[in-house]
Coordinates of C-alpha atoms and ligand atoms in Angstrom, one line a residue:
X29 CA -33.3 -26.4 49.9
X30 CA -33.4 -28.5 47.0
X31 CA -29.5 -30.3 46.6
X32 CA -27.8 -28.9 43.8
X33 CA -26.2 -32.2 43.0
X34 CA -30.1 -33.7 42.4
X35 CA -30.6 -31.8 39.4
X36 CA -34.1 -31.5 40.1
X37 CA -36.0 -30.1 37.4
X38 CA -36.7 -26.6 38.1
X39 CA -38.1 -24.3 35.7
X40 CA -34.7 -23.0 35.2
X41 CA -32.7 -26.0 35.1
X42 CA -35.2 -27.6 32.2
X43 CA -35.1 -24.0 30.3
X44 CA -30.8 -24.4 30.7
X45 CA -31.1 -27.5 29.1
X46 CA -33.4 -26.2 26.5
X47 CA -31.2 -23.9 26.0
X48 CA -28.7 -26.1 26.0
X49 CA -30.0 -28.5 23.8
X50 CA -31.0 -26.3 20.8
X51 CA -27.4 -24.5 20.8
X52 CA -25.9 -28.2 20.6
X53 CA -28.9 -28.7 17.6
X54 CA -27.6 -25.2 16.0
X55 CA -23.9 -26.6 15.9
X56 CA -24.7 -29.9 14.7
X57 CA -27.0 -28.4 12.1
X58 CA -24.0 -25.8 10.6
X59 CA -21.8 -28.4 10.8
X60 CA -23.8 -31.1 9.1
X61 CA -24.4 -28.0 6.6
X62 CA -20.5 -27.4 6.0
X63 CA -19.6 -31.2 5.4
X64 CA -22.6 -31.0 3.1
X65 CA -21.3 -27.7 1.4
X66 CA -17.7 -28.9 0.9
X67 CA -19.0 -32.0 -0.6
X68 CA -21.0 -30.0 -3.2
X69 CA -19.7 -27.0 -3.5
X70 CA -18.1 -25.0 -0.8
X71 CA -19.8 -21.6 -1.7
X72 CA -23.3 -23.0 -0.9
X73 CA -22.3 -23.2 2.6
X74 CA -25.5 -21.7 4.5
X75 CA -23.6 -18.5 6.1
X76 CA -22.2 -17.4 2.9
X77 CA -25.7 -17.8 0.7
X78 CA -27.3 -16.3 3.4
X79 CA -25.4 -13.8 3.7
X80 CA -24.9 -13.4 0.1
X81 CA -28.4 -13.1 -0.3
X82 CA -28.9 -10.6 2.6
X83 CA -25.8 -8.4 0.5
X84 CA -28.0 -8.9 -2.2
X85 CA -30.7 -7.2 -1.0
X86 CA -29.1 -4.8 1.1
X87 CA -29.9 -1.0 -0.1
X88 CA -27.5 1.0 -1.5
X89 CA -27.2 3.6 1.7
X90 CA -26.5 0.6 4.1
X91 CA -24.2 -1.3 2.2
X92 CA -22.2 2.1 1.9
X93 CA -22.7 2.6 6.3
X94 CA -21.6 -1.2 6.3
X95 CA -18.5 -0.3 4.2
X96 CA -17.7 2.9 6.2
X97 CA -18.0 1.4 9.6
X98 CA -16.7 -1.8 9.4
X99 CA -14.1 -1.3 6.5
X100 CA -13.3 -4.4 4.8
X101 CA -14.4 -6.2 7.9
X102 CA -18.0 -5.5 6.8
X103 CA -18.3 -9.7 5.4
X104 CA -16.6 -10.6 9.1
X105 CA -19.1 -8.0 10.8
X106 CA -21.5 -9.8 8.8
X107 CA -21.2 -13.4 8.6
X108 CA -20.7 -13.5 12.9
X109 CA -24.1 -11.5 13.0
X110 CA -25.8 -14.2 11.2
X111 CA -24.1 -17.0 13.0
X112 CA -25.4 -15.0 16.3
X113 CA -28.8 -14.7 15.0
X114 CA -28.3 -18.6 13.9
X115 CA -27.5 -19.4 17.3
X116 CA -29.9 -17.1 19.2
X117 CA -33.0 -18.8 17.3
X118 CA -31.9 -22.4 18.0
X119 CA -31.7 -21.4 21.9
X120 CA -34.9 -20.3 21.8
X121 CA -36.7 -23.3 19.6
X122 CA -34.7 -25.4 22.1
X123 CA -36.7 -23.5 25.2
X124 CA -39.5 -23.9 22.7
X125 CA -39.6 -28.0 22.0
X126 CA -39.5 -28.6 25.6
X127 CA -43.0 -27.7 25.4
X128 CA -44.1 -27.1 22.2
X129 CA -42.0 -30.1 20.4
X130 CA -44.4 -29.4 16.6
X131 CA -43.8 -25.8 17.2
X132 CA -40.1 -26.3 17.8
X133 CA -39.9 -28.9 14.8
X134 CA -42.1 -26.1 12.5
X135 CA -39.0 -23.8 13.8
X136 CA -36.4 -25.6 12.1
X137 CA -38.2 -26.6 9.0
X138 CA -38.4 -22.8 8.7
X139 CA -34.9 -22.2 9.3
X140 CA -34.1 -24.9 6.2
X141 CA -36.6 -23.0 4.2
X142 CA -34.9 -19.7 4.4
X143 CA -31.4 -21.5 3.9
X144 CA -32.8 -23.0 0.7
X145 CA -34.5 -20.5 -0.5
X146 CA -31.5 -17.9 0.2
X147 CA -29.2 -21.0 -1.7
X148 CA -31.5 -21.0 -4.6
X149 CA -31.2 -16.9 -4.9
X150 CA -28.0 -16.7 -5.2
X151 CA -26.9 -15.3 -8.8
X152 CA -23.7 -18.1 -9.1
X153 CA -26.6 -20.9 -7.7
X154 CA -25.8 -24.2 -9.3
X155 CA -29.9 -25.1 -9.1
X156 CA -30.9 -27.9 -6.9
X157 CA -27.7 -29.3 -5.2
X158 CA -27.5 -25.8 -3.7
X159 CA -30.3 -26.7 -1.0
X160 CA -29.1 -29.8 0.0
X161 CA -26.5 -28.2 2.7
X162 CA -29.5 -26.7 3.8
X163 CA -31.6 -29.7 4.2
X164 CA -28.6 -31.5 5.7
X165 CA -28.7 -28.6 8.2
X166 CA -32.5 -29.3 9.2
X167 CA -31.7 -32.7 9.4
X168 CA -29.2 -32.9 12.0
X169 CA -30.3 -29.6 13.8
X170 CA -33.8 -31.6 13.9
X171 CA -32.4 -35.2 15.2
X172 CA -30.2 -33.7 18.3
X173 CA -32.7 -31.4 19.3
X174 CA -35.5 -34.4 19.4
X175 CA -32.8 -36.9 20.8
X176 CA -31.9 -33.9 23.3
X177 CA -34.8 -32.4 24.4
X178 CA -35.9 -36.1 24.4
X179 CA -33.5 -36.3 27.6
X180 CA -33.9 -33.4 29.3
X181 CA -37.8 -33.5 29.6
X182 CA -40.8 -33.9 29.7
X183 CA -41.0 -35.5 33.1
X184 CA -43.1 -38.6 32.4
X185 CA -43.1 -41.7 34.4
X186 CA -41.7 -43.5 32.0
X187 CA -38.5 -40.8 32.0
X188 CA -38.3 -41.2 36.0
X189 CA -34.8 -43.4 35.6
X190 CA -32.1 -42.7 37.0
X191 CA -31.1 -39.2 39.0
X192 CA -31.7 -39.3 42.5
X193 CA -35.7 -38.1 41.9
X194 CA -34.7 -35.8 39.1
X195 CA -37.4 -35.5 35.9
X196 CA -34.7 -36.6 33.6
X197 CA -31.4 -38.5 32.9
X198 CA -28.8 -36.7 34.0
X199 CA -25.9 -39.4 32.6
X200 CA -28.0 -39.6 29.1
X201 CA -28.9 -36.0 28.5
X202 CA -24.9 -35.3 29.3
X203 CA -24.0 -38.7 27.2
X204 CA -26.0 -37.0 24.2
X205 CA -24.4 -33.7 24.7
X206 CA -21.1 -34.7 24.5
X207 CA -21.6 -36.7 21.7
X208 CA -23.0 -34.3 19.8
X209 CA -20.5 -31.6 20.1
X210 CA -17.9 -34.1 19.4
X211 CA -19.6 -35.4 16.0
X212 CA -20.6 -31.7 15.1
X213 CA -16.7 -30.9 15.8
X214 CA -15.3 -33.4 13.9
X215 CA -17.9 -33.0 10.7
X216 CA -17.2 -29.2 10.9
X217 CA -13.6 -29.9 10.7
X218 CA -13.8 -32.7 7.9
X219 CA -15.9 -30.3 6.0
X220 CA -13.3 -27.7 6.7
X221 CA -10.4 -30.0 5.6
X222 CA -12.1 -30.8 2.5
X223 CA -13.5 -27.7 1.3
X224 CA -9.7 -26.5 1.5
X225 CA -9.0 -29.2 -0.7
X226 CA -11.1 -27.9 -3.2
X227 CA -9.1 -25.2 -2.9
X228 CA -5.8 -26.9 -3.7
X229 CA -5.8 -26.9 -7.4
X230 CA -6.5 -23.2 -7.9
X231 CA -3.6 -22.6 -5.5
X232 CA -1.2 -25.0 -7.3
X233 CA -2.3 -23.6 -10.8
X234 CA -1.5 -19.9 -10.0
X235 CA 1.4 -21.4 -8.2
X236 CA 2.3 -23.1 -11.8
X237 CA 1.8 -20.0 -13.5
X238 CA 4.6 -17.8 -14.6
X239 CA 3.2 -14.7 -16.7
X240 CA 5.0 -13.9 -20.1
X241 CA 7.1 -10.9 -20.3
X242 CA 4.7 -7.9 -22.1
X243 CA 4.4 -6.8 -25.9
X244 CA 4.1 -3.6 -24.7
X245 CA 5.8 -2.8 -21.2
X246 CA 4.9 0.1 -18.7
X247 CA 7.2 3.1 -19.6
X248 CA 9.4 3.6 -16.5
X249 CA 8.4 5.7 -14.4
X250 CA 10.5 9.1 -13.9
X251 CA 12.7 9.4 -10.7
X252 CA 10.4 12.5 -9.9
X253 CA 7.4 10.4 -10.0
X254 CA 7.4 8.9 -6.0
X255 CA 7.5 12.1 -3.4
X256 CA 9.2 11.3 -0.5
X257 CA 6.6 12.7 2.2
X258 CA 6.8 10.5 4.8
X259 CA 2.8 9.4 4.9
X260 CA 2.0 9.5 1.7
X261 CA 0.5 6.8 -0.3
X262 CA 2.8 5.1 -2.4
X263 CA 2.8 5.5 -5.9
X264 CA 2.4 1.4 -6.4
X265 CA 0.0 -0.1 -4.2
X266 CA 1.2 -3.2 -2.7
X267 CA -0.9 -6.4 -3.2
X268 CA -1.3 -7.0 0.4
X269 CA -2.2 -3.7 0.9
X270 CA -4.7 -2.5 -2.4
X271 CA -8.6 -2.5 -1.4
X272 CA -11.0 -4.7 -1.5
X273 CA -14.3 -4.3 -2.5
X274 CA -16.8 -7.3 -3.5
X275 CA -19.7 -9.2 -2.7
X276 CA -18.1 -12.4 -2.3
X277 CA -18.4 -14.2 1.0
X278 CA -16.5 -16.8 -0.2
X279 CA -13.1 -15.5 -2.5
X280 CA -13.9 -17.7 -5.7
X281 CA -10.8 -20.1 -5.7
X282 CA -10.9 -20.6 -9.8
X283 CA -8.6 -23.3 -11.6
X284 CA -6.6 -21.6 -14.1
X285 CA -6.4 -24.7 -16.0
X286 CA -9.9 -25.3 -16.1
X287 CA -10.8 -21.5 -16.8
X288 CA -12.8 -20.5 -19.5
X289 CA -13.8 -17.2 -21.1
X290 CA -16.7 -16.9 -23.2
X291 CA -17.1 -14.0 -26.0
X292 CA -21.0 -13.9 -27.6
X293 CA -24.1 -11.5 -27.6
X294 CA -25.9 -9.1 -29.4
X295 CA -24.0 -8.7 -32.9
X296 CA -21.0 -10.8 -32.5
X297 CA -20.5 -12.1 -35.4
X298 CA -17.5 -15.2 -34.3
X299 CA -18.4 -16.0 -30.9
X300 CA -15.1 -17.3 -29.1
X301 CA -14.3 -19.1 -25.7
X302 CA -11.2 -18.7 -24.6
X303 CA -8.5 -20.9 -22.3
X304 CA -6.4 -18.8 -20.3
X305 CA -3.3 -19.9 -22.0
X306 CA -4.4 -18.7 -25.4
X307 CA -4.6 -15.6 -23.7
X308 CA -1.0 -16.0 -22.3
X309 CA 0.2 -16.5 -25.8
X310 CA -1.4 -13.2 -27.2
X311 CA 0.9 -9.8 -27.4
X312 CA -0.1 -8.5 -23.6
X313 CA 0.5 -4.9 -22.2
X314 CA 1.4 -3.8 -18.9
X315 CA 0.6 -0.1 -17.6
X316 CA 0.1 1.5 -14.3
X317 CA -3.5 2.2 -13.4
X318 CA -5.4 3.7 -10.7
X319 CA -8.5 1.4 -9.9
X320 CA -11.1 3.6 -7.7
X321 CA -14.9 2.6 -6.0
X322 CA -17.7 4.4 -6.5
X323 CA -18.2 3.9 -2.6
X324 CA -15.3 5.8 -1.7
X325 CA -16.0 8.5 0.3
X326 CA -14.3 11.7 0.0
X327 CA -11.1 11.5 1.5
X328 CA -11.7 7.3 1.8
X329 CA -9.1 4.6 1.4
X330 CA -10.9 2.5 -1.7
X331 CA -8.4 3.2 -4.4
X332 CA -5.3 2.2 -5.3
X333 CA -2.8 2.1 -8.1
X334 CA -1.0 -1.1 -9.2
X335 CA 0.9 -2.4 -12.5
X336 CA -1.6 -4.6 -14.5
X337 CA -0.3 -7.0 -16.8
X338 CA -3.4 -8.4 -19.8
X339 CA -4.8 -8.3 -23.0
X340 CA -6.1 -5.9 -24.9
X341 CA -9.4 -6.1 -25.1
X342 CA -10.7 -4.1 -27.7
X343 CA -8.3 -6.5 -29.9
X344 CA -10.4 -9.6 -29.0
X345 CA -13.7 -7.8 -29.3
X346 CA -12.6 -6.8 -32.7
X347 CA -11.8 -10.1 -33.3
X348 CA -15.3 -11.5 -32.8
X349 CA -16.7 -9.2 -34.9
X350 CA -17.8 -6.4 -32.8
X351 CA -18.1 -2.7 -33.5
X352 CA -18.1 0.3 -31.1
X353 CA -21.4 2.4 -31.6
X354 CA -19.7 4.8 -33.2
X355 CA -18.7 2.8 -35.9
X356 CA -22.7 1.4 -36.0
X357 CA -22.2 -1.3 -33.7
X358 CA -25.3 -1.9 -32.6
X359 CA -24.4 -3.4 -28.5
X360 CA -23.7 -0.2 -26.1
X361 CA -23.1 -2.1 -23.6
X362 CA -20.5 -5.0 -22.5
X363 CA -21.4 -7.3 -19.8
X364 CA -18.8 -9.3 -17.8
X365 CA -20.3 -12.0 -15.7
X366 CA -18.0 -13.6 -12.8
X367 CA -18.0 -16.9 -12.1
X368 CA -19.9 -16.2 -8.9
X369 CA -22.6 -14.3 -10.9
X370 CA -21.6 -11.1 -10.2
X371 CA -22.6 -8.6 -13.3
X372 CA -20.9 -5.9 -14.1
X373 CA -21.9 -3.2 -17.5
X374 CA -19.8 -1.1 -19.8
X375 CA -19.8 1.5 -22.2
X376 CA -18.8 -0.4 -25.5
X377 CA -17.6 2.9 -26.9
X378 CA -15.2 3.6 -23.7
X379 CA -13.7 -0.2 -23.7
X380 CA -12.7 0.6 -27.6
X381 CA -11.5 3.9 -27.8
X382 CA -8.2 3.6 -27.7
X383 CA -7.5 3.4 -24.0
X384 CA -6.0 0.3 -22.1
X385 CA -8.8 -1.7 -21.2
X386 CA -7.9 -4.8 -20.8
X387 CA -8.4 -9.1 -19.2
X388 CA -5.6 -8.4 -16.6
X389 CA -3.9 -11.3 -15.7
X390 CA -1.0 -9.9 -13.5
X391 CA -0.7 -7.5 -10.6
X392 CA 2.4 -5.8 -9.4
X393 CA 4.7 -8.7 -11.2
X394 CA 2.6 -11.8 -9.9
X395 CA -0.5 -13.6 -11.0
X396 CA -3.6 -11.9 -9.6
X397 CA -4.3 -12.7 -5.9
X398 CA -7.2 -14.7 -5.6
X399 CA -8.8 -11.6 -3.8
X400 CA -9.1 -9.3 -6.5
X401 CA -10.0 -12.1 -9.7
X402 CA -7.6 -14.7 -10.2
X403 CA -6.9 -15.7 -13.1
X404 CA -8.4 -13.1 -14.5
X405 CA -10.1 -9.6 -14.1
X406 CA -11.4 -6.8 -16.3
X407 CA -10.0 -3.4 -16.4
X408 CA -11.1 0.0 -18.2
X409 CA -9.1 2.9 -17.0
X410 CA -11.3 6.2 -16.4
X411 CA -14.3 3.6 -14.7
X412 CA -15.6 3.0 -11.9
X413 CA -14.7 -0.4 -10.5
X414 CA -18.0 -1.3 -10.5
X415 CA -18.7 -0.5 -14.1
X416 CA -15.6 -2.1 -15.7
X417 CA -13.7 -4.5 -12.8
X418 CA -14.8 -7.5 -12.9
X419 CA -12.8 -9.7 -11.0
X420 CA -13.4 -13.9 -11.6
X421 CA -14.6 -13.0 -15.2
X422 CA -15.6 -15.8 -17.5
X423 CA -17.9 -14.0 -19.6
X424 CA -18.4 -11.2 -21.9
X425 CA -21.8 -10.5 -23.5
X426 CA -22.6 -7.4 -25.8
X427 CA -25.9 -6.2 -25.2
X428 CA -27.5 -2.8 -24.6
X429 CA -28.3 -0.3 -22.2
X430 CA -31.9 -0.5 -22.7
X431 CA -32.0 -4.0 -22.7
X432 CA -29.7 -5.4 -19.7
X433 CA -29.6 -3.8 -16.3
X434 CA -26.3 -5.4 -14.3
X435 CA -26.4 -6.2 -10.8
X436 CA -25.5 -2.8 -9.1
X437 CA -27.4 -0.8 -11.5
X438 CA -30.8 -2.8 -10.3
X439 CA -29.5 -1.1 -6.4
X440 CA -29.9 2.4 -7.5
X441 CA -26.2 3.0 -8.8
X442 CA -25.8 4.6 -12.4
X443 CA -26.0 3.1 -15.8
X444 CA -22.6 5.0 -16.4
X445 CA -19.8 6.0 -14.2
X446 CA -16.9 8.0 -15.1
X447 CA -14.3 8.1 -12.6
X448 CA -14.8 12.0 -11.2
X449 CA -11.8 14.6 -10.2
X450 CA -11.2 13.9 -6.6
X451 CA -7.8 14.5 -4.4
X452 CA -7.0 13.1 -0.8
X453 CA -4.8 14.6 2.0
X454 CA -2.8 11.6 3.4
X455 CA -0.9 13.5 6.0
X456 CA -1.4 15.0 8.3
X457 CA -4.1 12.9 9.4
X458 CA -7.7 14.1 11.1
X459 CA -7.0 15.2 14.0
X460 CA -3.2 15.5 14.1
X461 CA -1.3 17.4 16.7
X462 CA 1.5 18.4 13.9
X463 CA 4.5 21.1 16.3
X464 CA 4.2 24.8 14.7
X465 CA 7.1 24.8 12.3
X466 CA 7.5 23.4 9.0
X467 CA 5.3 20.9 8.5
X468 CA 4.6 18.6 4.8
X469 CA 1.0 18.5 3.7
X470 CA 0.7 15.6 1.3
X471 CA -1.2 13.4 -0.9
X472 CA -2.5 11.8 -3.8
X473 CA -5.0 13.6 -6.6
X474 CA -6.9 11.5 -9.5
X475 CA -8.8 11.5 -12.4
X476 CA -8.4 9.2 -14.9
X477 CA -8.3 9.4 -18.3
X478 CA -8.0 13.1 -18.2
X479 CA -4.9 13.5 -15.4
X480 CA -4.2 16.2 -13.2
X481 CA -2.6 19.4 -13.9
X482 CA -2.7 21.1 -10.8
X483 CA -3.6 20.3 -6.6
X484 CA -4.4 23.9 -4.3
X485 CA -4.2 23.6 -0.5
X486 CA -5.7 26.5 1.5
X487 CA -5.1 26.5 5.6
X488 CA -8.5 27.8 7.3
X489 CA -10.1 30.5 5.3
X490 CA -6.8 31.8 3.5
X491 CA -5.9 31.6 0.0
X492 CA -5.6 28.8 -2.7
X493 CA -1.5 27.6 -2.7
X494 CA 0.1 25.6 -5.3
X495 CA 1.1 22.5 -3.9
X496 CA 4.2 20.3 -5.7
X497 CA 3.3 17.7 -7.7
X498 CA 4.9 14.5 -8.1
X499 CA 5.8 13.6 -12.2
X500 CA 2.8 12.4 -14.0
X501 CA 2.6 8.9 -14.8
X502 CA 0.2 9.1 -16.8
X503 CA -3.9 10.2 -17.4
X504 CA -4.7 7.2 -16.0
X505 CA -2.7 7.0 -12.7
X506 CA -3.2 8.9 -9.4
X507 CA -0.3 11.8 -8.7
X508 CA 1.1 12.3 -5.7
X509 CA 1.5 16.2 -4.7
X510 CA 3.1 17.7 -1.2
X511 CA 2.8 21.1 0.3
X512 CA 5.5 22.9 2.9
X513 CA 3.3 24.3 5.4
X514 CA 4.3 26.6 8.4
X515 CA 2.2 25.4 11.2
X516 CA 1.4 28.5 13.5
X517 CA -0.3 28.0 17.1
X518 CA -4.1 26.6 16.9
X519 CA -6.4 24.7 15.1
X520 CA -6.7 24.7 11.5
X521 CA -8.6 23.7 8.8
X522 CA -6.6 22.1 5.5
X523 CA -8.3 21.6 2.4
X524 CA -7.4 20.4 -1.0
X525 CA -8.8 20.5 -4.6
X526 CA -7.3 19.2 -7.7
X527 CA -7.7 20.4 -11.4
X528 CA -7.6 17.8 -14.0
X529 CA -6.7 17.9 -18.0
X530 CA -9.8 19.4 -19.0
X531 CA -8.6 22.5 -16.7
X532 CA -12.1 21.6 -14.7
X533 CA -11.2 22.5 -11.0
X534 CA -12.8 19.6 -8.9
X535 CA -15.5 20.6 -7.5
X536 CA -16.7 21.6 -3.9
X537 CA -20.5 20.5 -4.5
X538 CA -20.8 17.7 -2.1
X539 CA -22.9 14.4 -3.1
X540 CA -23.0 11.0 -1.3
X541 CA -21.1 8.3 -3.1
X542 CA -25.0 7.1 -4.5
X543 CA -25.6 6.6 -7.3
X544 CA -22.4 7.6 -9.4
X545 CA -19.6 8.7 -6.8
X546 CA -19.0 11.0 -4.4
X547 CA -17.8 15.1 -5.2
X548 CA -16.1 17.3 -3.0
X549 CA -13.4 18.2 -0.8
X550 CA -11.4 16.9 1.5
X551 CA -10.3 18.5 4.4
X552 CA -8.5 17.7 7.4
X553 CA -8.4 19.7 11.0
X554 CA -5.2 19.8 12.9
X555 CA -4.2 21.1 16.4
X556 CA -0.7 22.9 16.3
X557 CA -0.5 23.0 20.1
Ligands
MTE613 N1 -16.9 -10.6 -9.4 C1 -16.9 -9.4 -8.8 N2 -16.1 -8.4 -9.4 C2 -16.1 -7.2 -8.9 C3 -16.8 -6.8 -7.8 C4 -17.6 -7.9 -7.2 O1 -18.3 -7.6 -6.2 N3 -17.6 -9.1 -7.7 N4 -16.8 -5.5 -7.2 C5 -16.3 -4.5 -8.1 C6 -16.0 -3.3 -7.4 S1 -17.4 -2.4 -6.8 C7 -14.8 -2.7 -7.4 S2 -14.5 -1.2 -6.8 C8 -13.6 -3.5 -7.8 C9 -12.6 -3.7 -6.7 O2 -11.5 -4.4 -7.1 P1 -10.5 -4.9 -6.0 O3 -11.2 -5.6 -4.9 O4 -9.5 -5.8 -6.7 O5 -9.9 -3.6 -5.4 O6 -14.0 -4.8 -8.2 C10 -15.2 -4.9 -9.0 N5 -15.3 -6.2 -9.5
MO614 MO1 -16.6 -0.5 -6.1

C-alpha cells in the first residue's frame, strides 16, 4: 500500500494537482485582469465585457426567461456562471498541460482571445486599452500554470528531488501554490481598492450636489390619491425599492463635474454641449411619472412611479434649432447614447408634443441613484423605458427611423413603443389562502398619457364589478384602485381589466412582452379554505 504521506505520483494525485494548478492559474489570471482593469478602466474588467458581450448577443426570448427567473439577480446569476465556466476550463487546461503543455498554452491564448475580442465588442469600448486586462489575464494565468505544472510533473530524472521517491517536489509545488494564491489575493484586492477609488469622485460629486427647487413643482397630490389597502403598491415608489432594468454589469459611476451632454445631428441647426450645472441653472419641472418595461410581464413587478425633477427637453431641442415632423422637421427620431454605449430611439414628434419629457436629474427629492442614471437620465412619459429612458445619457443625436436602428431595436423589439393599458392585482397574492369574509382586492392600473377611467374585477366566471379607484394624479401616473370582496368557501379565480382615457377597455388578447409589450389580464387564484 503505497504511504499516503509519500505523495507518490499516481494518476490521480498528478490530475489533483493539475487540477490544482490550473484553478491557482485561473485566479491569478482574473486577478492579474482586475488590477489591470482598475488601472485602465474598471468596466473593462473581463467578467463584465464578457458578460456584456454575452447580454449583447443574448436573444430577446432568453434575456426575457433570464429576467423572469432570476429577477434582478439575472447580472449575479450571470456573472458567477461565467466565473464557473472560467474556472471549470482552467481545471481542465491544468489536467491538460501536464501532458499536453502547447495544447494547454494554445488553451489560454484562446481564453485571452475571447476576453479581447469580447473587450473590443463592447459598445462603450475605449479601443485598444480595453484588451490589455485581457492580455494581463493570459499572462499571469500562463506563468503559474507553467511554473506549476512545472512542479507537479512530468516525472523526469532531473525532477526526482526531494519527496521520499515521489515524481515531484512536494515542498516546491506547495511553495508555488501558496504563493500564488497569496499574490493573486492581494492583486485582486489592490485592484478592488483602487477601482473603488475611481469610484470616489462620482460619489463625492452627487454627494456635493444639492438640486435647485423647481420652476414648475408637482401639483400636490389629493388626500384621496394613496388607498390604504394594506398590500398595495405605494403611490411613490421608493428609491431603494423602484426596478431595475439595464445592461450594465458595471453601474457607470459618472462625475457630475466632469459630465457632459452633447446636442447635434441631422438638422440641428446650433449644436450645444452641455455641463450639468448649466442644466441646474435652467427653469426645471418636477412631476410624478410612472416609468414601465416593455419586459414586464403581465401582472410583473417592472414599473414604478417616482417624482422626477429635470429639464424640459423639448425647450433645449428647440433651442438647437430642431423641429418636430409635424412642423417639417426633417429627424423622426432622437437618439440618446449612454456613456456605456447603450442606445436608446425616440419619436421626435412624442418628445415635443407638449408632454413632460424631460433630462431628469432628481428622483424622489435626491440626486438620481447611480443605479438608475446619475447625473442624469431621459424621461418621456407614455414610453417604454426602453424607447425614451436612458439612464447615464451624454448624448442626443436627431436622426431617423429609416436611417438609425438603436440597440434593442437590432434584438427584435419595436421601432416604437407606446406604453399599453395594463392593470395588476397586488393583493391578494397567487396563491393566497385569504378567510371567507370580507376580504380587499387591490392594485394599481396604468396607461400613460391617456389615464384610467375605470378598473373591473370579476371572481371566477361572474360578472364585471366596479372596483374604487384611488384620485388620479395624473395621465401619466399609475392609479391605485381596491375592491371589497366577500370571500365564500373555495377556490377562485380574480381577474382585473382597466379602461383608460380613450374609453378603450384593456384588452384580454394575450401577447409575450416581444417585441412591443405584453397585453392581457392578470388574474390571481386564491383558496378561501
Ligand atoms: N444606459 C441605459 N439606459 C437604460 C437602459 C440600459 O440598459 N442602459 N435600460 C432601459 C430600460 S429597458 C428601462 S425599462 C429603464 C429602466 O430604468 P430604471 O432601471 O431606472 O428603472 O431604463 C432604460 N434606460
Ligand atoms: Mo425596459
Amino acid at each position: 500500500m503505497p504511504g499516503v504521506s509519500s505523495f507518490r505520483t499516481t494518476t490521480a494525485t498528478r490530475a489533483g494537482l493539475g487540477a490544482l494548478s490550473g484553478l491557482l492559474a485561473g485566479c491569478a489570471a482574473l486577478a492579474a485582469a482586475e488590477l489591470t482593469a482598475a488601472l485602465v478602466r474598471p468596466a473593462s474588467g473581463p467578467v463584465p465585457v464578457v458578460g456584456g458581450a454575452v447580454i449583447d448577443r443574448t436573444p430577446a426570448p432568453v434575456k426575457d426567461f433570464a429576467i423572469r427567473t432570476f429577477g434582478e439577480h439575472d447580472k449575479l446569476v450571470l456573472q458567477l456562471g461565467i466565473l464557473v465556466l472560467l474556472f471549470l476550463f482552467a481545471i481542465a487546461l491544468g489536467i491538460l498541460a501536464l501532458r499536453h503543455r502547447r495544447t494547454a498554452a494554445a488553451g489560454v491564448v484562446v481564453l485571452g482571445i475571447v476576453g479581447g475580442a469580447a473587450a473590443l465588442s463592447r459598445p462603450d469600448s475605449a479601443g485598444a486599452a480595453d484588451i490589455l486586462p485581457s492580455v494581463a489575464a493570459a499572462l499571469a494565468g500562463a506563468a503559474v500554470l507553467s511554473v506549476l505544472v512545472g512542479r507537479a510533473g512530468p516525472t523526469g530524472p532531473s525532477r526526482r528531488t526531494e519527496g521520499g521517491g515521489g515524481g515531484w517536489s512536494r515542498r516546491g509545488f506547495l511553495n508555488a501554490a501558496a504563493a500564488t494564491a497569496a499574490a493573486a489575493a492581494t492583486a485582486g484586492a489592490l485592484g478592488r481598492v483602487l477601482s473603488g477609488e475611481r469610484g470616489q469622485g462620482a460619489v463625492a460629486s452627487r454627494d456635493a450636489l444639492r438640486l435647485p427647487a423647481p420652476a414648475s413643482p408637482a401639483p400636490a397630490l389629493a388626500a384621496g390619491t394613496r388607498l390604504k389597502a394594506a398590500g398595495i403598491s405605494p403611490f411613490t415608489t421608493p428609491n431603494r425599492d423602484f426596478y431595475r432594468v439595464d445592461t450594465a454589469l458595471t453601474v457607470p459611476m459618472v462625475d457630475a463635474g466632469a459630465w457632459r451632454l452633447r446636442i447635434h445631428g441631422k438638422e440641428v441647426a446650433r449644436p450645444r454641449t452641455h455641463t450639468l450645472d448649466e442644466l441646474l441653472a435652467r427653469p426645471l419641472i418636477e412631476r410624478d411619472i410612472t416609468l414601465t418595461c416593455v419586459s414586464n410581464e403581465v401582472g410583473g413587478p417592472y414599473l414604478g412611479t417616482a417624482r422626477w425633477l429635470g429639464v424640459p427637453l423639448a425647450d433645449l431641442l428647440r433651442e438647437a434649432g430642431v423641429r418636430p415632423p409635424s412642423q417639417g422637421g426633417a429627424a423622426d427620431q432622437l437618439v440618446a447614447r449612454s456613456v456605456d454605449g447603450m442606445t436608446l430611439g425616440s419619436p421626435v414628434e412624442d418628445v415635443m408634443d407638449g408632454r413632460d419629457a424631460m433630462l431628469a436629474i432628481g428622483m424622489n427629492g435626491e440626486p438620481l441613484p447611480f443605479d438608475h442614471g446619475f447625473p442624469v437620465r431621459m424621461l418621456v412619459p407614455g414610453l417604454y423605458g426602453y424607447v425614451s429612458a436612458c439612464k447615464w445619457i451624454t448624448d442626443i443625436e436627431l436622426t431617423t427611423f429609416d436611417a438609425y436602428d438603436p440597440y434593442w431595436v437590432k434584438r427584435r423589439w419595436a421601432r416604437r413603443a407606446p406604453v399599453k393599458t395594463q392593470s395588476r392585482i397586488d393583493t391578494p397574492k397567487p396563491f393566497a389562502r385569504p378567510a371567507a369574509g370580507p376580504v380587499t382586492v387591490a392594485g394599481v392600473a396604468w396607461a400613460q398619457r391617456r389615464g384610467i377611467t375605470r378598473v373591473e374585477v370579476r371572481v371566477d366566471d361572474g360578472p364585471w364589478q366596479d372596483a374604487d379607484l384611488a384620485v388620479q394624479a395624473g395621465v401619466d401616473t399609475w392609479r391605485q384602485w381596491s375592491y371589497p370582496w366577500q370571500a365564500t368557501p373555495g377556490g377562485h379565480t380574480i381577474t382585473v381589466r382597466a379602461t383608460d382615457g380613450t374609453g378603450q377597455v384593456q384588452t384580454e388578447q394575450r401577447t409575450r412582452t416581444v417585441p412591443d409589450g405584453a397585453s392581457g389580464r392578470h388574474s390571481v387564484f386564491v383558496t378561501v379554505p
